[in-house]
Short mmCIF file of C-alpha atoms in Angstrom, two decimals:
data_model
loop_
_atom_site.label_atom_id
_atom_site.label_comp_id
_atom_site.label_asym_id
_atom_site.label_seq_id
_atom_site.Cartn_x
_atom_site.Cartn_y
_atom_site.Cartn_z
CA MET F 1 75.91 92.53 118.65
CA SER F 2 72.19 93.58 118.95
CA GLN F 3 71.65 97.13 119.89
CA SER F 4 70.67 96.22 123.12
CA ALA F 5 73.87 94.80 123.92
CA VAL F 6 75.85 97.77 123.00
CA LYS F 7 77.34 99.58 125.59
CA MET F 8 78.21 103.53 124.83
CA SER F 9 80.04 106.59 126.23
CA LEU F 10 77.25 109.32 126.54
CA ILE F 11 77.64 112.95 127.71
CA LEU F 12 74.36 114.65 129.01
CA VAL F 13 74.14 118.59 128.79
CA ASP F 14 71.05 119.78 130.58
CA ASP F 15 70.59 122.96 133.19
CA ASP F 16 67.58 121.13 134.23
CA ALA F 17 69.30 119.04 137.48
CA ASP F 18 66.19 116.90 137.84
CA PHE F 19 65.97 115.81 134.54
CA ARG F 20 69.78 115.29 134.48
CA SER F 21 69.89 113.17 137.43
CA MET F 22 66.86 110.94 136.34
CA THR F 23 68.03 110.45 132.44
CA ALA F 24 71.54 109.86 133.32
CA ARG F 25 70.53 107.16 136.15
CA THR F 26 68.20 105.62 133.63
CA LEU F 27 70.67 105.36 130.97
CA ARG F 28 73.54 103.85 133.31
CA LYS F 29 71.00 101.16 134.21
CA PHE F 30 71.64 100.03 130.66
CA GLY F 31 75.27 99.71 130.95
CA HIS F 32 76.19 102.72 129.33
CA THR F 33 78.90 105.21 130.43
CA VAL F 34 77.17 108.70 131.28
CA ALA F 35 79.08 112.06 132.01
CA ASP F 36 76.58 114.65 133.00
CA CYS F 37 76.83 118.50 133.29
CA GLU F 38 75.13 121.74 133.76
CA SER F 39 76.06 123.77 131.02
CA GLY F 40 78.03 124.10 127.61
CA GLU F 41 81.19 125.25 129.21
CA ALA F 42 81.35 122.49 131.74
CA ALA F 43 80.71 120.23 128.71
CA LEU F 44 83.66 121.25 126.68
CA GLU F 45 86.26 120.80 129.75
CA LEU F 46 84.96 117.19 129.84
CA PHE F 47 85.46 116.84 126.10
CA ASP F 48 88.93 118.12 126.44
CA LYS F 49 89.58 114.73 128.51
CA HIS F 50 87.59 112.42 127.14
CA SER F 51 85.79 110.92 124.17
CA PHE F 52 82.41 110.30 124.00
CA ASP F 53 79.96 108.34 121.39
CA VAL F 54 76.85 110.46 121.76
CA ALA F 55 76.18 113.83 123.06
CA VAL F 56 72.55 114.69 124.36
CA VAL F 57 72.56 118.48 124.54
CA ASP F 58 69.59 120.81 125.61
CA LEU F 59 68.84 124.07 123.67
CA SER F 60 68.26 126.47 126.00
CA MET F 61 70.73 126.88 128.49
CA PRO F 62 72.28 129.76 130.39
CA GLY F 63 75.33 130.86 129.01
CA MET F 64 76.86 128.87 126.28
CA SER F 65 73.52 127.39 124.20
CA GLY F 66 72.96 124.18 122.76
CA LEU F 67 73.38 125.17 119.35
CA ASP F 68 76.64 126.83 119.99
CA LEU F 69 77.88 123.63 121.69
CA LEU F 70 77.08 121.73 118.61
CA GLY F 71 79.04 123.95 116.72
CA HIS F 72 82.21 123.12 119.11
CA ILE F 73 81.41 119.73 119.18
CA LYS F 74 81.31 119.29 115.31
CA GLU F 75 84.89 121.34 115.46
CA ARG F 76 86.69 119.49 118.39
CA ALA F 77 85.21 116.11 118.44
CA SER F 78 83.83 115.07 114.89
CA GLU F 79 83.77 111.68 116.33
CA THR F 80 80.91 112.39 118.58
CA GLU F 81 77.19 111.95 117.45
CA SER F 82 74.82 114.62 118.90
CA VAL F 83 70.94 114.67 119.86
CA MET F 84 69.10 118.08 120.52
CA LEU F 85 66.72 118.44 123.64
CA THR F 86 64.30 120.99 123.62
CA GLY F 87 61.23 122.65 125.01
CA GLU F 88 60.57 124.79 122.49
CA ALA F 89 60.23 122.82 119.11
CA THR F 90 60.23 125.09 116.07
CA VAL F 91 61.05 123.94 112.27
CA ARG F 92 63.94 126.86 112.50
CA THR F 93 66.02 125.37 115.18
CA ALA F 94 65.24 121.79 114.18
CA VAL F 95 67.31 122.93 110.63
CA GLU F 96 69.85 124.62 112.61
CA ALA F 97 70.37 121.79 114.75
CA MET F 98 70.61 119.37 111.71
CA LYS F 99 73.05 122.18 110.20
CA LEU F 100 75.51 121.81 112.75
CA GLY F 101 75.65 118.00 112.87
CA ALA F 102 72.94 116.77 114.99
CA HIS F 103 71.92 113.58 114.56
CA ASP F 104 68.07 114.07 115.44
CA TYR F 105 65.55 116.26 117.64
CA LEU F 106 63.45 115.70 120.36
CA SER F 107 61.15 118.03 122.14
CA LYS F 108 60.78 117.90 126.07
CA PRO F 109 59.21 116.44 128.38
CA VAL F 110 60.86 113.24 126.74
CA GLU F 111 60.03 109.98 126.72
CA MET F 112 62.98 107.56 127.86
CA ASP F 113 62.38 104.86 125.81
CA GLU F 114 62.16 106.99 122.76
CA LEU F 115 65.25 108.83 123.79
CA ARG F 116 67.11 105.24 124.10
CA VAL F 117 65.97 104.50 120.69
CA VAL F 118 67.17 107.72 119.21
CA ILE F 119 70.44 107.45 121.03
CA GLU F 120 71.27 103.79 119.58
CA LYS F 121 70.22 104.99 116.02
CA ALA F 122 72.73 108.09 116.46
CA TYR F 123 75.36 105.44 118.03
CA GLN F 124 74.83 103.17 115.05
CA ALA F 125 75.01 105.96 112.55
CA ASN F 126 78.34 107.05 114.02
CA ARG F 127 79.68 103.56 113.77
CA LEU F 128 78.82 103.29 110.04
CA ARG F 129 80.35 106.50 109.47
CA LYS F 130 83.48 105.46 111.24
CA GLU F 131 83.06 102.19 109.41
CA ASN F 132 83.34 103.68 106.04
CA ARG F 133 86.15 105.99 106.92
CA GLN F 134 88.19 102.66 107.73
CA LEU F 135 87.32 101.16 104.76
CA LYS F 136 88.29 104.58 102.78
CA VAL F 137 91.73 104.44 104.35
CA ALA F 138 92.31 100.58 103.96
CA LEU F 139 91.19 100.96 99.83
CA GLU F 140 93.50 103.84 99.75
CA ARG F 141 96.36 101.66 101.22
CA THR F 142 95.67 98.50 99.42
CA ARG F 143 98.44 97.27 97.19
CA PRO F 144 98.50 94.62 94.90
CA THR F 145 100.00 91.24 96.49
CA PHE F 146 101.24 87.78 95.20
CA ASP F 147 99.07 84.85 96.39
CA MET F 148 100.88 82.52 99.00
CA ILE F 149 102.27 79.55 96.73
CA GLY F 150 104.30 76.44 98.37
CA GLU F 151 104.71 72.94 98.73
CA SER F 152 107.92 72.68 100.79
CA ALA F 153 108.02 71.44 104.24
CA VAL F 154 108.92 75.04 105.70
CA MET F 155 106.07 76.57 104.07
CA LYS F 156 103.39 73.99 104.86
CA GLU F 157 104.73 74.46 108.62
CA VAL F 158 104.16 78.59 108.01
CA LEU F 159 100.47 77.71 106.87
CA ARG F 160 99.67 75.55 109.72
CA LEU F 161 100.63 78.20 111.98
CA ILE F 162 98.55 80.80 110.42
CA GLU F 163 95.91 78.33 110.74
CA ARG F 164 96.28 78.16 114.22
CA ALA F 165 97.20 81.65 115.27
CA GLY F 166 94.96 83.91 112.83
CA PRO F 167 91.44 83.13 114.97
CA THR F 168 93.22 84.64 118.01
CA ASP F 169 93.28 88.15 118.89
CA LYS F 170 96.79 88.02 120.50
CA PRO F 171 99.72 90.19 119.03
CA ILE F 172 101.82 88.22 116.22
CA LEU F 173 105.25 89.17 115.64
CA ILE F 174 106.35 88.11 111.95
CA GLN F 175 109.98 87.63 111.36
CA GLY F 176 112.10 87.05 108.12
CA GLU F 177 114.42 88.42 105.37
CA SER F 178 112.94 91.30 103.27
CA GLY F 179 111.05 90.29 100.25
CA THR F 180 109.75 86.73 101.86
CA GLY F 181 106.08 87.85 102.23
CA LYS F 182 105.44 89.16 105.61
CA GLU F 183 102.83 91.34 104.61
CA LEU F 184 100.92 88.32 102.50
CA VAL F 185 101.02 86.50 105.87
CA ALA F 186 99.76 89.40 107.92
CA GLN F 187 97.14 89.41 105.21
CA ALA F 188 96.06 85.71 106.16
CA LEU F 189 96.24 86.15 109.72
CA HIS F 190 93.88 89.02 109.25
CA GLN F 191 91.79 86.84 107.22
CA ALA F 192 91.41 83.98 109.60
CA SER F 193 90.66 85.98 112.38
CA GLU F 194 87.63 86.90 114.24
CA VAL F 195 87.97 90.52 112.61
CA ALA F 196 87.99 89.60 109.18
CA ASP F 197 85.33 91.85 108.14
CA LYS F 198 87.02 94.98 109.51
CA PRO F 199 89.89 96.56 107.87
CA MET F 200 93.47 95.74 107.90
CA ILE F 201 95.53 99.20 108.19
CA THR F 202 99.33 98.81 106.85
CA ILE F 203 102.24 101.07 108.01
CA ASN F 204 105.71 100.74 107.60
CA CYS F 205 107.86 102.03 110.39
CA ALA F 206 111.05 102.74 107.94
CA ALA F 207 109.24 104.69 105.37
CA LEU F 208 108.43 108.04 107.67
CA PRO F 209 110.57 110.32 109.84
CA GLU F 210 109.88 110.36 113.54
CA GLN F 211 107.65 112.97 114.00
CA LEU F 212 105.18 112.01 110.70
CA LEU F 213 105.39 108.30 111.96
CA GLU F 214 103.94 109.49 115.25
CA SER F 215 101.30 111.26 113.41
CA GLU F 216 100.26 108.76 111.35
CA LEU F 217 100.06 106.26 114.26
CA PHE F 218 98.44 108.46 116.62
CA GLY F 219 96.47 110.99 114.92
CA HIS F 220 97.12 115.01 115.60
CA GLU F 221 94.96 117.86 116.48
CA LYS F 222 94.75 121.16 114.70
CA GLY F 223 97.86 123.37 115.10
CA ALA F 224 99.78 120.47 116.69
CA PHE F 225 102.61 121.31 114.32
CA THR F 226 103.79 123.53 111.13
CA GLY F 227 101.08 121.89 108.57
CA ALA F 228 98.39 120.71 110.44
CA THR F 229 95.90 122.46 109.05
CA SER F 230 92.94 119.92 110.41
CA ALA F 231 92.57 117.03 113.45
CA LYS F 232 93.30 113.98 111.97
CA PRO F 233 92.80 110.49 113.54
CA GLY F 234 95.80 108.18 113.67
CA LEU F 235 95.91 104.77 112.14
CA PHE F 236 95.16 102.96 115.57
CA GLU F 237 92.16 104.77 115.40
CA VAL F 238 91.23 104.10 112.06
CA ALA F 239 91.94 100.19 112.70
CA ASP F 240 89.79 100.23 115.90
CA GLY F 241 87.60 96.89 115.77
CA GLY F 242 90.33 95.40 113.19
CA THR F 243 94.16 94.65 112.67
CA LEU F 244 96.99 97.22 112.66
CA PHE F 245 100.07 95.70 110.54
CA VAL F 246 103.05 97.57 111.91
CA ASP F 247 106.08 96.55 109.46
CA GLU F 248 109.79 96.82 110.33
CA ILE F 249 108.62 97.50 114.00
CA GLY F 250 112.30 97.16 114.98
CA GLU F 251 112.95 100.91 113.04
CA LEU F 252 110.13 102.13 115.57
CA ALA F 253 112.02 105.18 117.48
CA SER F 254 112.84 104.78 121.04
CA SER F 255 110.56 107.82 121.80
CA LEU F 256 107.63 106.31 120.15
CA GLN F 257 108.05 103.07 121.86
CA ALA F 258 106.67 104.07 125.05
CA LYS F 259 103.47 105.33 123.51
CA PHE F 260 103.03 102.01 121.41
CA LEU F 261 103.22 99.85 124.53
CA ARG F 262 100.58 102.10 126.31
CA VAL F 263 98.18 101.13 123.62
CA LEU F 264 98.93 97.70 123.64
CA GLU F 265 98.17 97.58 127.40
CA ASP F 266 95.16 98.97 127.76
CA GLY F 267 94.22 100.54 124.52
CA SER F 268 94.84 104.30 125.38
CA LEU F 269 96.18 106.89 123.52
CA ARG F 270 96.38 110.77 122.95
CA ARG F 271 96.58 112.38 119.70
CA VAL F 272 99.77 114.87 119.17
CA GLY F 273 98.95 118.12 120.67
CA SER F 274 96.13 116.50 122.41
CA THR F 275 95.63 115.72 126.18
CA LYS F 276 92.33 113.90 125.66
CA GLU F 277 92.64 109.88 126.12
CA ARG F 278 91.09 107.91 123.21
CA LYS F 279 90.37 104.15 123.81
CA VAL F 280 90.81 101.57 120.95
CA ASN F 281 90.62 97.83 120.49
CA VAL F 282 92.94 96.76 117.75
CA ARG F 283 94.76 93.42 117.04
CA ILE F 284 98.43 93.81 116.53
CA ILE F 285 100.37 91.84 113.91
CA SER F 286 104.31 93.28 113.23
CA ALA F 287 106.92 92.19 111.10
CA THR F 288 110.53 92.77 111.40
CA ASN F 289 113.95 91.66 109.41
CA ARG F 290 115.96 92.55 112.36
CA ASP F 291 117.00 90.17 115.24
CA MET F 292 114.71 91.81 117.73
CA GLU F 293 116.50 89.79 120.76
CA GLN F 294 119.63 91.25 119.67
CA GLU F 295 117.81 94.65 119.62
CA VAL F 296 116.64 94.41 123.03
CA LYS F 297 119.91 93.26 124.39
CA GLU F 298 121.94 96.18 122.98
CA GLY F 299 119.23 98.84 124.22
CA ARG F 300 117.53 100.02 121.02
CA PHE F 301 114.22 98.41 121.63
CA ARG F 302 112.08 97.97 124.64
CA GLU F 303 112.30 95.01 126.33
CA ASP F 304 108.79 95.34 127.98
CA LEU F 305 107.40 95.96 124.28
CA TYR F 306 109.07 93.28 122.66
CA TYR F 307 107.38 90.67 124.67
CA ARG F 308 103.99 92.46 124.02
CA ILE F 309 104.39 92.16 120.32
CA ASP F 310 105.93 88.55 120.69
CA VAL F 311 103.19 86.52 122.27
CA LEU F 312 103.50 84.29 118.76
CA THR F 313 106.49 84.65 116.63
CA LEU F 314 106.36 83.42 112.88
CA ARG F 315 109.54 83.10 111.39
CA LEU F 316 109.12 83.23 107.40
CA PRO F 317 112.06 81.01 105.54
CA PRO F 318 114.11 82.50 102.56
CA LEU F 319 113.44 81.62 99.16
CA ARG F 320 117.09 79.78 99.21
CA GLN F 321 115.58 77.56 101.84
CA ARG F 322 112.34 76.70 99.77
CA GLN F 323 114.31 75.09 96.46
CA ASP F 324 111.19 72.76 96.46
CA ASP F 325 108.65 76.02 95.79
CA ILE F 326 110.64 77.88 93.09
CA ARG F 327 109.76 76.27 90.15
CA LEU F 328 105.97 76.63 91.43
CA LEU F 329 106.47 80.27 92.10
CA ALA F 330 108.62 81.15 88.77
CA VAL F 331 105.59 79.42 86.64
CA HIS F 332 102.83 80.95 89.06
CA PHE F 333 104.35 84.38 88.35
CA ALA F 334 104.72 84.02 84.73
CA GLY F 335 101.31 83.18 84.07
CA ASP F 336 99.53 80.70 82.39
CA ASP F 337 100.44 81.82 78.84
CA TRP F 338 103.59 82.17 79.14
CA GLN F 339 106.45 79.40 79.10
CA ILE F 340 110.11 79.13 80.76
CA GLU F 341 112.57 77.36 78.59
CA PRO F 342 114.49 74.46 80.44
CA ASN F 343 117.93 76.61 80.68
CA ALA F 344 115.98 79.71 82.06
CA MET F 345 114.48 77.36 84.73
CA SER F 346 117.70 75.97 85.74
CA ALA F 347 118.98 79.31 86.19
CA ILE F 348 116.33 80.32 88.29
CA GLN F 349 116.48 77.45 90.74
CA ASN F 350 120.25 77.59 90.73
CA TYR F 351 120.39 81.46 91.79
CA SER F 352 120.13 82.07 95.66
CA TRP F 353 117.65 85.14 95.42
CA PRO F 354 119.06 87.28 98.24
CA GLY F 355 116.12 89.52 97.43
CA ASN F 356 113.62 86.50 98.20
CA VAL F 357 110.34 86.06 96.42
CA ARG F 358 109.86 89.83 95.72
CA GLN F 359 113.17 89.79 93.80
CA LEU F 360 112.15 86.71 91.80
CA ILE F 361 109.07 88.43 90.79
CA ASN F 362 110.64 91.51 89.84
CA ALA F 363 113.14 89.33 87.75
CA ILE F 364 109.81 87.25 85.76
CA GLU F 365 108.73 90.77 85.25
CA ARG F 366 111.62 92.08 83.72
CA ALA F 367 111.65 88.85 81.52
CA LYS F 368 108.70 88.94 80.44
CA ILE F 369 109.28 92.31 78.80
CA LEU F 370 112.22 92.01 77.10
CA ALA F 371 111.16 88.22 75.93
CA ASP F 372 109.52 87.26 72.56
CA ASP F 373 106.61 85.09 71.78
CA GLU F 374 105.64 84.30 75.35
CA VAL F 375 108.56 82.58 76.14
CA ILE F 376 111.15 83.23 78.63
CA LYS F 377 114.66 82.23 77.92
CA VAL F 378 117.80 82.36 79.73
CA GLY F 379 119.13 85.70 77.96
CA ASN F 380 115.83 87.67 79.27
CA LEU F 381 116.72 86.90 82.88
CA PRO F 382 118.87 89.31 84.75
CA GLU F 383 122.72 88.59 84.42
CA VAL F 384 123.34 87.57 87.74
CA VAL F 385 120.54 84.88 87.57
CA ALA F 386 121.19 83.91 83.87
CA SER F 387 124.85 82.97 85.09
CA CYS F 388 123.50 80.28 87.03
CA ALA F 389 121.79 78.41 84.30
CA SER F 390 123.26 74.86 84.11
CA ASP F 391 122.40 71.39 82.59
CA GLU F 392 122.88 69.91 85.91
CA PRO F 393 119.90 68.69 88.31
CA VAL F 394 118.92 71.31 90.64
CA GLN F 395 119.16 70.12 94.28
CA THR F 396 116.38 70.18 96.65
CA GLU F 397 115.91 70.67 100.34
CA ALA F 398 115.14 66.61 100.64
CA ALA F 399 118.49 65.90 98.77
CA SER F 400 121.29 67.68 100.99
CA SER F 401 120.63 69.49 104.38
CA ASP F 402 123.59 71.68 103.35
CA ALA F 403 122.02 73.42 100.24
CA GLY F 404 121.68 76.71 102.05
CA ASP F 405 124.68 76.76 103.19
CA ASP F 406 125.97 76.06 99.68
CA LEU F 407 124.01 78.50 98.21
CA ASP F 408 125.50 81.15 100.70
CA SER F 409 128.75 80.30 99.54
CA ILE F 410 127.91 80.76 96.15
CA GLN F 411 125.87 84.18 96.89
CA LYS F 412 128.97 85.62 98.87
CA ALA F 413 131.48 84.63 96.27
CA HIS F 414 129.27 86.36 93.51
CA ILE F 415 128.65 89.50 95.48
CA ALA F 416 132.43 89.77 96.11
CA GLU F 417 133.07 89.31 92.65
CA LEU F 418 130.79 91.87 91.38
CA MET F 419 132.17 94.34 94.01
CA VAL F 420 135.43 93.87 92.48
CA ARG F 421 134.17 94.35 88.74
CA GLU F 422 132.17 97.26 89.59
CA GLU F 423 135.19 98.89 91.63
CA GLY F 424 132.83 99.11 94.89
CA ASN F 425 129.68 101.30 93.06
CA LYS F 426 127.29 99.82 95.31
CA ALA F 427 124.03 101.26 93.20
CA ARG F 428 125.46 99.12 89.86
CA VAL F 429 126.04 96.17 92.03
CA ALA F 430 122.58 96.36 93.51
CA ARG F 431 121.10 96.55 90.10
CA LEU F 432 123.09 93.78 88.91
CA LEU F 433 121.98 91.61 91.86
CA GLY F 434 118.17 93.04 91.30
CA VAL F 435 117.96 94.02 94.90
CA SER F 436 117.52 97.41 96.98
CA ARG F 437 120.83 99.18 98.03
CA ARG F 438 119.77 98.59 101.62
CA THR F 439 119.36 95.02 101.02
CA LEU F 440 122.85 94.80 99.46
CA TYR F 441 124.23 96.89 102.52
CA ARG F 442 123.07 93.92 104.62
CA LEU F 443 124.43 91.14 102.38
CA LEU F 444 127.76 92.92 102.50
CA GLU F 445 127.44 93.01 106.22
CA LYS F 446 126.50 89.26 106.53
CA TYR F 447 129.18 87.92 104.31
CA GLU F 448 131.43 90.24 105.66
CA ILE F 449 132.77 91.41 102.15
CA PRO F 450 135.25 94.10 101.99
CA THR F 451 133.68 97.26 100.18
CA GLN F 452 135.65 99.20 97.64
CA VAL F 453 134.11 102.89 97.68
CA SER F 454 134.87 105.11 94.37
CA HIS F 455 133.91 108.30 93.64
CA SER F 456 130.99 106.94 91.44
CA ASP F 457 129.40 105.17 94.49
CA ALA F 458 127.45 108.42 94.92
CA GLU F 459 125.49 107.71 91.81
#
């Protein structure tokens, strides 16, 4: 977008009514939104209700001076760039204005073309600073991930949908079991989008308590709660112009769902402890391992919010339905310098992987630590995987449409056996399976396996 096409939100503060009226009228002709007022006190009231890209401030005004107003703007509206105007141009006042954060300094009488150029430069400096903040947050949140590997029919369909859905700006809901690679798909969707050069910010709704999650998403003002020693923009603001990936959205507290819906409806939000409306333009990609239609039916998730995030659903298959991909994935995660002996590979292909791709990665990494001579043997694999070793040919998707059901039966029997053997100690059973305790609880519920809780379960 060229500078001439940029539409800004401006505030003009000057006690000269004629100058203020003429300048505001001129700036509005170029498509900018302009609020104007005659004093610093009136300006602060507007700052409490609205956010502005650039403030044009007169130095000499009755009551609060322009320099005093700049100090307040820096403290309570740090995202606003300032331009100082004065009829008394001196080096001292220019230096003071710059120290208080003014982008530039112009002497009256002001040429309108010069003022427009300075305002646009201030706006571009503001945007650059904002993008730098976004990139910093994005880098801090970057985590190592795995490549998207797969030749199975189900994965080819996933890749086709990513190619089709990526370039749109519509919300997308990714559904799939834990460990299937939902964040990886979100990254692929972002890279295929029109805002791929902007940051993709990630937040996990299950990882934070409600109050912290609200602050992370929407931001907070100084003093909004205990420990809020300074104002902080939320991730909606940080992701402005880019993508916000909301993982485990099914865990979003009901009290936050209304605020989330409003951002999706009109881009409006308020920081915690603030009455000021802020506007953002963010592409939302959500993910969940829950049945969202059931969540809506049982009243745990707002129906209107569900329809907003579910413009398009992309379902990720569990690894047990990707038999043709398991060998490819194992070889990829092992690395070019490693070999996997046939018996170990048969175990890997026969196991049902309830923790999906994430569990496979962990199993391969464990095996590499224990292996000698860069060869993964069956004994290097977790016990629960190694026990699936067989000389029999591995059944693939094409071989039988009942493969998923057969694997489910095997998995159910294996978990039930481990629960009996470990006397109901879920912590040990989860470790043997190579999954989190949370995943184990879901498997126990899914397969309706009775639990035998012992005194050691609290381990």
